[in-house]
Coordinates of C-alpha atoms (C1' of nucleotides) in Angstrom, one line a residue:
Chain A
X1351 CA 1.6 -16.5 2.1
X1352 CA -1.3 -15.6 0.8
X1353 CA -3.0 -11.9 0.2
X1354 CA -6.1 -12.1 2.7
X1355 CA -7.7 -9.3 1.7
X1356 CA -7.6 -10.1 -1.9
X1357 CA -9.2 -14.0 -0.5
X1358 CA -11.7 -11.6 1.0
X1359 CA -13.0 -10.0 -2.1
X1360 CA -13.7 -13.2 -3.5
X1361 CA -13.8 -16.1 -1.7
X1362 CA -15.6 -18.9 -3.6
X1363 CA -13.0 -18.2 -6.3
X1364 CA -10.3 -18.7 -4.3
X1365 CA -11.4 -21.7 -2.2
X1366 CA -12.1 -23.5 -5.5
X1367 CA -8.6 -22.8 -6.7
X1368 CA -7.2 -23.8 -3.6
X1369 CA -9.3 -27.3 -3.5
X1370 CA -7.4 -28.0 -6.9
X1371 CA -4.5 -29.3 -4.3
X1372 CA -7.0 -31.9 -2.9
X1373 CA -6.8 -31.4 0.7
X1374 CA -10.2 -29.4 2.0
X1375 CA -9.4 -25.9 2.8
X1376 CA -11.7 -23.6 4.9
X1377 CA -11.4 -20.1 4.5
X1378 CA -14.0 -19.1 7.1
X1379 CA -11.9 -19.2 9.9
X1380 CA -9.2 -17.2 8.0
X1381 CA -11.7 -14.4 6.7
X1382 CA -13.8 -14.1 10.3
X1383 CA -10.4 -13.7 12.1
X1384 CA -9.4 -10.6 9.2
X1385 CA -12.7 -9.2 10.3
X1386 CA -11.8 -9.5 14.2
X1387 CA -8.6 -8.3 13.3
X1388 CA -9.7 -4.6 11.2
X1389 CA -12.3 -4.5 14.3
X1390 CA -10.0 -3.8 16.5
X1391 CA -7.5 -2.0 14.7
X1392 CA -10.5 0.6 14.2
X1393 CA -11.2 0.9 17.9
X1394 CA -7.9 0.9 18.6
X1395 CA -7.1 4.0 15.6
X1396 CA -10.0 6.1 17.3
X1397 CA -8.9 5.9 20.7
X1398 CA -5.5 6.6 20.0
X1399 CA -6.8 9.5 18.1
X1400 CA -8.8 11.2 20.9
X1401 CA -5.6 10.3 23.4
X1402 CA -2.9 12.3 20.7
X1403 CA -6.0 15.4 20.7
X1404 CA -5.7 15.1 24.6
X1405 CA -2.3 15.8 24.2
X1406 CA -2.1 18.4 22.3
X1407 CA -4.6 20.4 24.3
X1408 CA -2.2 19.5 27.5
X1409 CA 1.1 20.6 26.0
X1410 CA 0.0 23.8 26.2
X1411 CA -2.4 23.5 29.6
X1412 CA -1.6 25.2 32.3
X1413 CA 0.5 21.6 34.0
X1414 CA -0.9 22.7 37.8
X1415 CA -4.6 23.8 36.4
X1416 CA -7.6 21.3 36.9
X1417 CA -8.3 21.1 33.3
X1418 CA -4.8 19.3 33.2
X1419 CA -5.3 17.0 36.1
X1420 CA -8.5 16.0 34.8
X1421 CA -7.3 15.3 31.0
X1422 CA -4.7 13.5 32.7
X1423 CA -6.9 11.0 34.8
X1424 CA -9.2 10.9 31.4
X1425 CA -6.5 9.7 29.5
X1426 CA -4.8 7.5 32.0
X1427 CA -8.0 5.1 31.4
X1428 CA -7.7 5.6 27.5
X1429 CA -4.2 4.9 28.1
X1430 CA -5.3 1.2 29.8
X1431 CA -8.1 0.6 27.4
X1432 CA -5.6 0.5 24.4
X1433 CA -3.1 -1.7 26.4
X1434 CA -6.1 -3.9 26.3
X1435 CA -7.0 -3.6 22.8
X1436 CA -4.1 -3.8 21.4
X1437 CA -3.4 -7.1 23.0
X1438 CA -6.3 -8.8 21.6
X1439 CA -4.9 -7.3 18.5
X1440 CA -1.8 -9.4 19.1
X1441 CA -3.7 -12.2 20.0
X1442 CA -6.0 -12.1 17.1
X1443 CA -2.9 -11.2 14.8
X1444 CA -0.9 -14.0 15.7
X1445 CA -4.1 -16.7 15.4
X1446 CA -4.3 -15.3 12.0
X1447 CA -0.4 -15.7 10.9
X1448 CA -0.5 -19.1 11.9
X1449 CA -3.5 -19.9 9.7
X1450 CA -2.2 -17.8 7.0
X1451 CA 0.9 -19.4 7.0
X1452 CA 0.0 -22.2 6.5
X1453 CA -2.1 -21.9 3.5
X1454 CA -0.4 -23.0 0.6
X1455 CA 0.2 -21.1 -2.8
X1456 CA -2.4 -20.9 -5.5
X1457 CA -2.3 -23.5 -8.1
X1458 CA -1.3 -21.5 -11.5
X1459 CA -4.0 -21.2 -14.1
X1460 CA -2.7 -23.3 -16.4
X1461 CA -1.6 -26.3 -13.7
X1462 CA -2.8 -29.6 -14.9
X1463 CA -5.4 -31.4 -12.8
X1464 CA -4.4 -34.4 -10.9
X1465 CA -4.1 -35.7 -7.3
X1466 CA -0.8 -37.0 -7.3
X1467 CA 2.3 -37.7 -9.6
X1468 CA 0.9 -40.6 -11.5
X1469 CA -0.8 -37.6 -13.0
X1470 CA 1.9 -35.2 -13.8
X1471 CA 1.6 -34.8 -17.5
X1472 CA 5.3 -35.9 -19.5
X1473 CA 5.6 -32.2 -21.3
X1474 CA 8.5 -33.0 -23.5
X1475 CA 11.7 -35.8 -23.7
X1476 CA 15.5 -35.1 -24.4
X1477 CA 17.7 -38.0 -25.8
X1478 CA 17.3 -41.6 -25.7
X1479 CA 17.3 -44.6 -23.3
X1480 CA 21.2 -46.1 -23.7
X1481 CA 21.8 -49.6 -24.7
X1482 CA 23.7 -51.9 -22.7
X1483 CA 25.1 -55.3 -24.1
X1484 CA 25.2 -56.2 -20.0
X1485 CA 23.0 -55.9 -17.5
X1486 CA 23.3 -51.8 -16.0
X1487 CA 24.2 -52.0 -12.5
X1488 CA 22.5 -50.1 -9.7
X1489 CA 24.9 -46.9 -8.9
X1490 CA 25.0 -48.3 -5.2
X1491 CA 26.0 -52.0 -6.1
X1492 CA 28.3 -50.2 -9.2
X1493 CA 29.9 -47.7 -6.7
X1494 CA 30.9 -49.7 -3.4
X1495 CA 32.3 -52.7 -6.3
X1496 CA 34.1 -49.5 -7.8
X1497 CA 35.6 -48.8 -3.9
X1498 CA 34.2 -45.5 -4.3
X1499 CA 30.9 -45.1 -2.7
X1500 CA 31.3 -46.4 0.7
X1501 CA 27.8 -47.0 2.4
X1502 CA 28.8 -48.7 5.5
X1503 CA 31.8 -46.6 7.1
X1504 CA 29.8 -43.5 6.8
X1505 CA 26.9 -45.1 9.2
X1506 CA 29.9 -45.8 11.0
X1507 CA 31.3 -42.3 11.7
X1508 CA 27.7 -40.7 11.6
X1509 CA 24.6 -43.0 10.8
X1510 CA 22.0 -44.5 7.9
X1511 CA 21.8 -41.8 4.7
X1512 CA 25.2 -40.9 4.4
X1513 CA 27.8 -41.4 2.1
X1514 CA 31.9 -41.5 2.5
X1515 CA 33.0 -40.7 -1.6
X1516 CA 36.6 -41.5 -2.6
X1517 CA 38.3 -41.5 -5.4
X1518 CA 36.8 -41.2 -9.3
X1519 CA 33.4 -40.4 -7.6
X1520 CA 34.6 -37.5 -4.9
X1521 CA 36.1 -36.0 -7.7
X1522 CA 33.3 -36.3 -9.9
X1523 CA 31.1 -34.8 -7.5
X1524 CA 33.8 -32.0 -7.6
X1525 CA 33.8 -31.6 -11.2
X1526 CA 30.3 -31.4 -11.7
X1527 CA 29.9 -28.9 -9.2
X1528 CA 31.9 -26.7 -10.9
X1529 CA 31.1 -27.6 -14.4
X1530 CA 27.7 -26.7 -13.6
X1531 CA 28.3 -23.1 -11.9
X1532 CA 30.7 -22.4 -14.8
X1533 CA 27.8 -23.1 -17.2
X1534 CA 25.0 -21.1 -15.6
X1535 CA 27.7 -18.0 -15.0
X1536 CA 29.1 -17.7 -17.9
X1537 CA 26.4 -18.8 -20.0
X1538 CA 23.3 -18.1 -18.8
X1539 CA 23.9 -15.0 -16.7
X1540 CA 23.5 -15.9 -13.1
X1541 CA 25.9 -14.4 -10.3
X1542 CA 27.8 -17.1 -8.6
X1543 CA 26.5 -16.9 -4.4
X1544 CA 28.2 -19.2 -1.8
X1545 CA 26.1 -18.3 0.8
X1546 CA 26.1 -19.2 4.7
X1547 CA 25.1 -22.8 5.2
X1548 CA 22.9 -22.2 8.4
X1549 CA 20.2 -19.8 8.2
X1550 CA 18.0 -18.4 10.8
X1551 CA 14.1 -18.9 11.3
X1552 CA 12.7 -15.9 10.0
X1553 CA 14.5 -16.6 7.0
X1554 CA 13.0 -19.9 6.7
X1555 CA 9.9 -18.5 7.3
X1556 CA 10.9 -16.1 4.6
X1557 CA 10.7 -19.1 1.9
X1558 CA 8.0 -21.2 3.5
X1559 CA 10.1 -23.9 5.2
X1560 CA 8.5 -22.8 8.7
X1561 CA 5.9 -22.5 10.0
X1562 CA 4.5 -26.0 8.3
X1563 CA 7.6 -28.6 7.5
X1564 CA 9.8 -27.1 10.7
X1565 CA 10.0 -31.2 11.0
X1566 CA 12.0 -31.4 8.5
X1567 CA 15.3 -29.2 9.6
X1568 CA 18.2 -30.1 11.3
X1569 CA 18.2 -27.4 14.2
X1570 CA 21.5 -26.0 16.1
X1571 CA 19.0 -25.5 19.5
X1572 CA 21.6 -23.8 21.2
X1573 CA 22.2 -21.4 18.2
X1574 CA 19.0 -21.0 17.0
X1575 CA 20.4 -21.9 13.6
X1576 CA 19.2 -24.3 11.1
X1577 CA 21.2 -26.3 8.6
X1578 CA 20.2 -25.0 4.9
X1579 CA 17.6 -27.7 2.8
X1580 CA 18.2 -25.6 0.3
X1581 CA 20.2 -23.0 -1.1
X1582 CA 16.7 -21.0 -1.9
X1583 CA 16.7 -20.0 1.5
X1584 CA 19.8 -18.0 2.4
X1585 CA 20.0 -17.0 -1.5
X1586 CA 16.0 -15.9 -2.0
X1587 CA 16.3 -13.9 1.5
X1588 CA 19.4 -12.4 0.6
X1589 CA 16.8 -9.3 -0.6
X1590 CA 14.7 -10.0 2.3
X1591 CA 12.6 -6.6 3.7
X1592 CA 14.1 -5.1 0.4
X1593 CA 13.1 -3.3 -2.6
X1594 CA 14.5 -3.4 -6.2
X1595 CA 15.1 -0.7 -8.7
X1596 CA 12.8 -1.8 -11.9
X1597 CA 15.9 -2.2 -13.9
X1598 CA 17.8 -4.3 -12.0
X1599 CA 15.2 -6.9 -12.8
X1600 CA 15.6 -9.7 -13.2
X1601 CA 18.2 -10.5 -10.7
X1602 CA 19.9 -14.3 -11.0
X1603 CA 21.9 -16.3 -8.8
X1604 CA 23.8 -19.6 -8.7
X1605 CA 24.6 -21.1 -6.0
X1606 CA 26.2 -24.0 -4.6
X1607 CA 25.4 -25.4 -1.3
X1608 CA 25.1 -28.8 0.7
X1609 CA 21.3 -29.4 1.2
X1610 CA 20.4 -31.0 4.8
X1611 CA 17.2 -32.4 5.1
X1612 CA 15.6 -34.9 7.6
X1613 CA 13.7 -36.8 5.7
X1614 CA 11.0 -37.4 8.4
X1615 CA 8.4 -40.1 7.3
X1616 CA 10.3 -40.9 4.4
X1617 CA 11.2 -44.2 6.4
X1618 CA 11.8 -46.6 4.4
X1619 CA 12.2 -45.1 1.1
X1620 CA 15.0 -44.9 -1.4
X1621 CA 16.8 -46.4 1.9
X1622 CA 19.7 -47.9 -0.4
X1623 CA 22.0 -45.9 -2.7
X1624 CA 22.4 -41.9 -3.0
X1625 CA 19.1 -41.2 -4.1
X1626 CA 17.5 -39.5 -0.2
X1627 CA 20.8 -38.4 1.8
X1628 CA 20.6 -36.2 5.0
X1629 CA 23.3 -34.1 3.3
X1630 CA 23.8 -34.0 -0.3
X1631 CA 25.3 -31.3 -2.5
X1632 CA 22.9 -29.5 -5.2
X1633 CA 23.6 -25.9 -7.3
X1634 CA 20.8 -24.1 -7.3
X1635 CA 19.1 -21.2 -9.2
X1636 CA 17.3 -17.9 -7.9
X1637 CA 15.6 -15.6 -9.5
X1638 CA 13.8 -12.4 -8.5
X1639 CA 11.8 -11.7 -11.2
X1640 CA 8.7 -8.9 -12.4
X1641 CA 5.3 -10.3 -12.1
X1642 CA 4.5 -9.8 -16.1
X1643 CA 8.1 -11.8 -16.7
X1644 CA 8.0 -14.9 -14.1
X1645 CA 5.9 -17.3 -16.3
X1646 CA 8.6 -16.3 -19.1
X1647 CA 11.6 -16.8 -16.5
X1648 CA 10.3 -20.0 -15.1
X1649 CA 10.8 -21.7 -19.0
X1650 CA 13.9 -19.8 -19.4
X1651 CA 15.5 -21.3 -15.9
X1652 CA 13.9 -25.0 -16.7
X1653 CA 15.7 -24.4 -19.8
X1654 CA 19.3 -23.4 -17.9
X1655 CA 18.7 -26.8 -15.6
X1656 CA 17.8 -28.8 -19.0
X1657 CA 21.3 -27.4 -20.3
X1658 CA 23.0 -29.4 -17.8
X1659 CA 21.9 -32.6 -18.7
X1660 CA 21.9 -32.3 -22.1
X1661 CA 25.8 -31.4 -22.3
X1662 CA 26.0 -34.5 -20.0
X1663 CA 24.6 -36.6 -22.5
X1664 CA 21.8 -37.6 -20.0
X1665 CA 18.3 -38.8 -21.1
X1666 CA 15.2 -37.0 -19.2
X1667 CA 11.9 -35.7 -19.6
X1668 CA 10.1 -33.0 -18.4
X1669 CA 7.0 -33.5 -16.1
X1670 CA 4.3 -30.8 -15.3
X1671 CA 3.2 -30.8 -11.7
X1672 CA -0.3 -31.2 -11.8
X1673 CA -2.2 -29.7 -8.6
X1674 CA -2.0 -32.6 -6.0
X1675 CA 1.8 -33.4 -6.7
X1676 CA 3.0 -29.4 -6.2
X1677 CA 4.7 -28.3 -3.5
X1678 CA 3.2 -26.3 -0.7
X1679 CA 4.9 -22.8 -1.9
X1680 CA 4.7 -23.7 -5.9
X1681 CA 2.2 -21.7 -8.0
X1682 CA 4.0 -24.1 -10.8
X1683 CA 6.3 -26.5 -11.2
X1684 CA 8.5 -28.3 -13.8
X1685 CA 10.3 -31.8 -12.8
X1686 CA 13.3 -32.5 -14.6
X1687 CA 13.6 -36.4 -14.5
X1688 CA 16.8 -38.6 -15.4
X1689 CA 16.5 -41.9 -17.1
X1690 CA 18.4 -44.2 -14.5
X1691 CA 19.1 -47.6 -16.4
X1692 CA 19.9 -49.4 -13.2
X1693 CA 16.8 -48.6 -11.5
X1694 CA 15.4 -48.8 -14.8
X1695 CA 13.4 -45.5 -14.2
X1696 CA 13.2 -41.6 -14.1
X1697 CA 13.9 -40.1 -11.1
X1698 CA 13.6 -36.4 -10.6
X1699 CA 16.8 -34.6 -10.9
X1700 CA 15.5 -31.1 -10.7
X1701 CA 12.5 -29.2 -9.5
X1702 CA 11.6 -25.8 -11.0
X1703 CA 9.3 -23.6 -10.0
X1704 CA 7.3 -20.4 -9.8
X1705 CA 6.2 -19.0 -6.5
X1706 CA 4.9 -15.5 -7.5
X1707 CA 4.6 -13.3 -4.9
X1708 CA 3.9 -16.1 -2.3
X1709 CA 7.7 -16.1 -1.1
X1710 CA 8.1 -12.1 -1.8
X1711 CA 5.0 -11.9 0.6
X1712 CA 6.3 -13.6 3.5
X1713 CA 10.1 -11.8 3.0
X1714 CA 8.8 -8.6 1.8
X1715 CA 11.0 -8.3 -1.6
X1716 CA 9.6 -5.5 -3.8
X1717 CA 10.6 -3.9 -6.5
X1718 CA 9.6 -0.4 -7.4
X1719 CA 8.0 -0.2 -11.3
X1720 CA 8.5 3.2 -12.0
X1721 CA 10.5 5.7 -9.8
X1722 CA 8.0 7.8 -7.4
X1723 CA 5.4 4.7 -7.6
X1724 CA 4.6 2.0 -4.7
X1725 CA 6.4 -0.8 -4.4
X1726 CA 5.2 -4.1 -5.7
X1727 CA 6.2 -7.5 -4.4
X1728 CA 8.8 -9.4 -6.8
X1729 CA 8.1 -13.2 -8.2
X1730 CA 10.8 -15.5 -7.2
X1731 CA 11.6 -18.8 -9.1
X1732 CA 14.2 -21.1 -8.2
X1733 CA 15.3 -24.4 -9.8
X1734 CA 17.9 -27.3 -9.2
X1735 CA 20.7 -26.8 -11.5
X1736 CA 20.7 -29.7 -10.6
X1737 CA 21.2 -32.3 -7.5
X1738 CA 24.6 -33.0 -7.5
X1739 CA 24.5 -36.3 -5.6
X1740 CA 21.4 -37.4 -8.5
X1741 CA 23.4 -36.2 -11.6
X1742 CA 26.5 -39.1 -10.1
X1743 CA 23.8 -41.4 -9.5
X1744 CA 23.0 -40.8 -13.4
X1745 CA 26.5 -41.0 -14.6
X1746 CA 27.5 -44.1 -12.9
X1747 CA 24.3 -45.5 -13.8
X1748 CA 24.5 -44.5 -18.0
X1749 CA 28.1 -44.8 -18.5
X1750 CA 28.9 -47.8 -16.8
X1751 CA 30.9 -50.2 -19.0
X1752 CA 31.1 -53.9 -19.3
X1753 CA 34.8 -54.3 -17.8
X1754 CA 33.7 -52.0 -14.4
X1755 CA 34.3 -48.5 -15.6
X1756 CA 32.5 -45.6 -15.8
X1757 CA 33.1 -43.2 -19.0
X1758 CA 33.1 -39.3 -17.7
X1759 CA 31.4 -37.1 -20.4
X1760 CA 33.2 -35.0 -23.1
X1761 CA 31.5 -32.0 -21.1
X1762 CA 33.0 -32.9 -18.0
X1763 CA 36.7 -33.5 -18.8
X1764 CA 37.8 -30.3 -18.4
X1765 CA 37.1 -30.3 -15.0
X1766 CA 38.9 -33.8 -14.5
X1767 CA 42.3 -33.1 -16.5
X1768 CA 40.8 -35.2 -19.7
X1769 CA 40.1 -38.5 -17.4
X1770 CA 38.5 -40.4 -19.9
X1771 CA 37.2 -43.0 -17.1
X1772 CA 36.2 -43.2 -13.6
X1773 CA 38.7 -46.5 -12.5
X1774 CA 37.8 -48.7 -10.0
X1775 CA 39.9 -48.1 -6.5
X1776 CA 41.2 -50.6 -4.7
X1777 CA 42.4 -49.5 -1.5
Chain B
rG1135 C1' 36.0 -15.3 26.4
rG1136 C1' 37.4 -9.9 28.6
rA1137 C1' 36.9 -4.3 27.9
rG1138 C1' 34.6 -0.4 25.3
rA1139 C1' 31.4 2.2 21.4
rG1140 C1' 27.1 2.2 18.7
rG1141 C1' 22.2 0.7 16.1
rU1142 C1' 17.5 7.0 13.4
rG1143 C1' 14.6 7.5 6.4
rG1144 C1' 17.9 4.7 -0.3
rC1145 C1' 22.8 6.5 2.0
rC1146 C1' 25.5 9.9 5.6
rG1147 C1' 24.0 12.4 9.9
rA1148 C1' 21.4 15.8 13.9
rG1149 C1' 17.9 15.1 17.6
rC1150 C1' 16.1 19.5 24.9
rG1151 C1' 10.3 13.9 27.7
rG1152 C1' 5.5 17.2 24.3
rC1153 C1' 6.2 22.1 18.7
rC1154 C1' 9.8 15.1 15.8
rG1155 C1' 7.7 10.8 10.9
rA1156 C1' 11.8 13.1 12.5
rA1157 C1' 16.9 19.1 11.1
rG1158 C1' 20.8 19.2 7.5
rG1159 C1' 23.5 16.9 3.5
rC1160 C1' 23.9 13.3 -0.4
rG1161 C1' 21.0 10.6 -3.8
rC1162 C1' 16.5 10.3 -6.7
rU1163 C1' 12.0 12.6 -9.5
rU1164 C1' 9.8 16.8 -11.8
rG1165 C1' 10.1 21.8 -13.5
rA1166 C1' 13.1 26.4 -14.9
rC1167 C1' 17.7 27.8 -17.4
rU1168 C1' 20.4 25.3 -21.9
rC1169 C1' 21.0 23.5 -28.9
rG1170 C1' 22.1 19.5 -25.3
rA1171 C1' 24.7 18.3 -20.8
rA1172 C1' 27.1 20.0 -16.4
rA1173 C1' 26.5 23.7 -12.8
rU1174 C1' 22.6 26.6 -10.6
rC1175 C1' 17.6 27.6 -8.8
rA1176 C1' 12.5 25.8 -7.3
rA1177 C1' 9.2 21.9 -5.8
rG1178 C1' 8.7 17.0 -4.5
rU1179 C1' 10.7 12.4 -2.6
rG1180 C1' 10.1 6.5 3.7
rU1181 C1' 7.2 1.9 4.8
rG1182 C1' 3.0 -0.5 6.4
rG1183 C1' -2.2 -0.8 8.4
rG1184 C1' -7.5 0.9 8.8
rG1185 C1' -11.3 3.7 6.0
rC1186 C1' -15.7 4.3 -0.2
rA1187 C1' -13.6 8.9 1.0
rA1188 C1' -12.2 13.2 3.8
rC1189 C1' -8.9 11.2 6.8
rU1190 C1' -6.5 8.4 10.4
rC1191 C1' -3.1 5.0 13.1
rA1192 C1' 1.6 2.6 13.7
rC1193 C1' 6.8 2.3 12.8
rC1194 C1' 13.7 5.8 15.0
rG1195 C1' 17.5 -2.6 16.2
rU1196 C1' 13.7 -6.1 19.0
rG1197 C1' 10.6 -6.9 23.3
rG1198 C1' 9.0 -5.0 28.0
rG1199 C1' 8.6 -0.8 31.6
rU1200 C1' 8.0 4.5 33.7
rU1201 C1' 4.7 8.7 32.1
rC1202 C1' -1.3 12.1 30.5
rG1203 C1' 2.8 12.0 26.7
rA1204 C1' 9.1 8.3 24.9
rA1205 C1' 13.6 8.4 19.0
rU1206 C1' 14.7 10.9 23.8
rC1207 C1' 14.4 7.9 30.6
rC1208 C1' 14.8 2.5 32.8
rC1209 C1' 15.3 -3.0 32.0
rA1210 C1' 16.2 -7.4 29.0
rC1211 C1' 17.6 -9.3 24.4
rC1212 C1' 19.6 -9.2 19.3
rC1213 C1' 23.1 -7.2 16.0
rU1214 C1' 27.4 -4.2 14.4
rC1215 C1' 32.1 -2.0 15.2
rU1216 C1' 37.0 -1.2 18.0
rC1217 C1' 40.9 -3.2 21.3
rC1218 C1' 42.8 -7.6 24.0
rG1219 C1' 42.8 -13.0 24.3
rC1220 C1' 42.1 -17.6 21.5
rC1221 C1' 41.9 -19.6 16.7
rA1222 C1' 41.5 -22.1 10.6

RNA sequence: GGAGAGGUGGCCGAGCGGCCGAAGGCGCUUGACUCGAAAUCAAGUGUGGGGCAACUCACCGUGGGUUCGAAUCCCACCCUCUCCGCCA
């Protein structure tokens, strides 16, 4: 959410930033429901003020005198005239959350220009395509000949996106899980979260799922529960309505979740393999950050995601999101995307952004600079670290061999009792 | 699922329908004392909204209601805890 009376102040400024993102925003609406808004709040305030002065003077009133019975019929029509106010208050207030919530973030500064991800800048490359002396196979075709990625039984026992694992690639989802959290906790200094799977709304409101991509959740109707996209809900409103000391700052958590996501009007894409899955698995990283530091935290945790691929061998690049490609809460994001020989592409792997204060708005996480001062609203970043279900994809996909194999990475082997290969399973 | 108890400021914990944004304690900040620290003493210390400001309004789980007036009374809901049942 955006700051409406800091829009206010300077409108044209804003509106031009926002049109960046390529979709026509008007503000008017926004800034003439503000006015409405203060309006009535003032009415409301000075009415409210004469009615407490009424009070006062009849605490002390003689209780059977007329002065009392005449304060009291005065302010019994006060009384009603707030009731009224006040609800066009409500009304006005909740017209004015709905438009506000659905304005997206401001494009950073320094955001390249663009109107979709043809335009998304390559920043920098790790590694090298792999050579093959065969043709690479797609992970999907490579995994079900494997025996270990089994497509069809899952629509089976629940329907189209799903995926039964067995065997070498269960287990190597398994491993990586862990090999990734053991990296970014004992390396790079997050805190390990496992966090509740199903979240309430006002914590995905909290985030910016809801009000705008409520479409896109599974929903427990009867619980009013929702399945978690993302681990950056439950994990970024753990500190919901809260406020940090300055030097806890900055606070960092990994967590590891399943991600559950709808994937409405996505029909028809990425339909085959593991690539778009109503559930897939994905370790993700949090943090609350100090406004001066976030731009300086967002390299650092595009950095701890980068980690992961690079002690996987993995070839990427790094894309910069320009304005039409970033997502609705980003103020900036980084792409992390995998060289896939099969699909003989890069597909993003990882998604890494900065969301300044838009998150911290809408959940209320401060921080407090100095003790005795006002709180100040935190910048939260969060990053894949990375998608699970992707990095197998990648793996299969880059270390596929000639005889059906698929070599596991030096970096992973610990995690797989020193399996050198992935076999084939035949059952 | 059944029975009961409870939700008040960073925390603990009082609170008669008006003098309660809320006692007291702890914590925290500042000052005094000290070579320094501890202890002690003094003062300060919630959040948000409106207003250029003086100032003002709201908030005691949430939403309604009664009343001139509600943290306090009534209703509904949510949550937490205890016991019983069931259960990985």
């Amino acid at each position: 959410m955006l700051d409406i009376r800091l829009l206010a102040q300077d409108p044209e400024n804003f509106a031009a930033r926002l049109a960046r993102r390529g979709k026509g925003i008007d503000l008017d609406p926004v800034f003439a429901l503000d006015r409405r808004r203060r309006e009535l709040i003032q009415r409301g305030d000075e009415l409210r003020h004469r009615k407490s002065k009424a009070e006062d003077a009849m605490k002390t009133a003689d209780k059977k005198g007329a002065e009392f019975a005449a304060f009291r019929e005065e302010m019994r029509t006060v009384a009603a005239e707030i009731k009224v106010l006040e609800e066009s208050l409500k009304v006005v207030e909740a017209e004015l959350d709905e438009k506000a919530l659905y304005l997206p973030n401001l494009p950073d500064a320094a955001v390249p220009d663009g109107a979709d991800a043809d335009a998304n800048p390559v920043i920098r490359t790790w590694g090298e395509k792999p050579n093959f002396d065969f043709t690479p196979l797609e992970h999907d075709r490579l995994g079900e000949k494997m025996g270990i990625l089994d497509f069809e039984r899952a629509v089976k026992i629940t329907g189209a996106r799903f995926t039964v694992y067995k065997a070498g690639a269960a287990r190597l989802e398994r491993a990586l899980i862990n090999f990734m959290l053991e990296l970014h906790t004992t390396e790079h200094g997050y805190t390990e979260v496992l966090p509740p799977f199903m979240v309430n709304a006002t914590s995905m409101q909290g985030t910016g799922q809801f009000p705008k991509f409520r479409e896109e959740a599974f929903e427990m109707e009867k619980d009013g529960f929702f399945l978690v996209p993302t681990a950056e809900v439950p994990v970024t409103n753990l500190h919901r309505d809260e406020i940090f000391d300055a030097q806890s700052l900055p606070v960092r958590y990994a967590a590891y979740t399943p991600c559950f996501r709808r994937e409405a009007g996505s029909y028809g894409k990425d339909t085959r393999g593991l690539i778009r899955q109503h559930q897939f698995n994905k370790v993700e990283l949090v943090q609350f950050a100090a406004p001066e530091d976030s731009a300086r935290a967002h390299e650092e945790l595009t950095g701890h995601a980068e980690q992961i691929l690079q002690r996987l061998g993995l070839h990427y690049r790094v894309v910069d999101l320009c304005a039409g490609d970033l997502g609705n809460s980003a103020a900036r994001t980084y792409d992390l995307e995998v060289w896939l020989p099969g699909q003989n592409a890069y597909r993003e792997i990882s998604s890494c952004s900065n969301f300044r204060d838009f998150q911290s708005r809408r959940a209320a996480i401060r921080y407090r600079p100095e003790a005795g001062k006002k709180p100040v609203l935190v910048h939260t970043l969060n990053g894949s670290g990375l998608a699970v279900g992707r990095t197998v994809v990648a793996i299969l996909e880059n270390y596929q061999t000639a005889d059906g194999r698929v070599r596991i990475p030096e970096a992973l082997r610990p995690f797989v009792r020193n399996a050198e290969y992935i076999l084939p399973e035949n059952t």
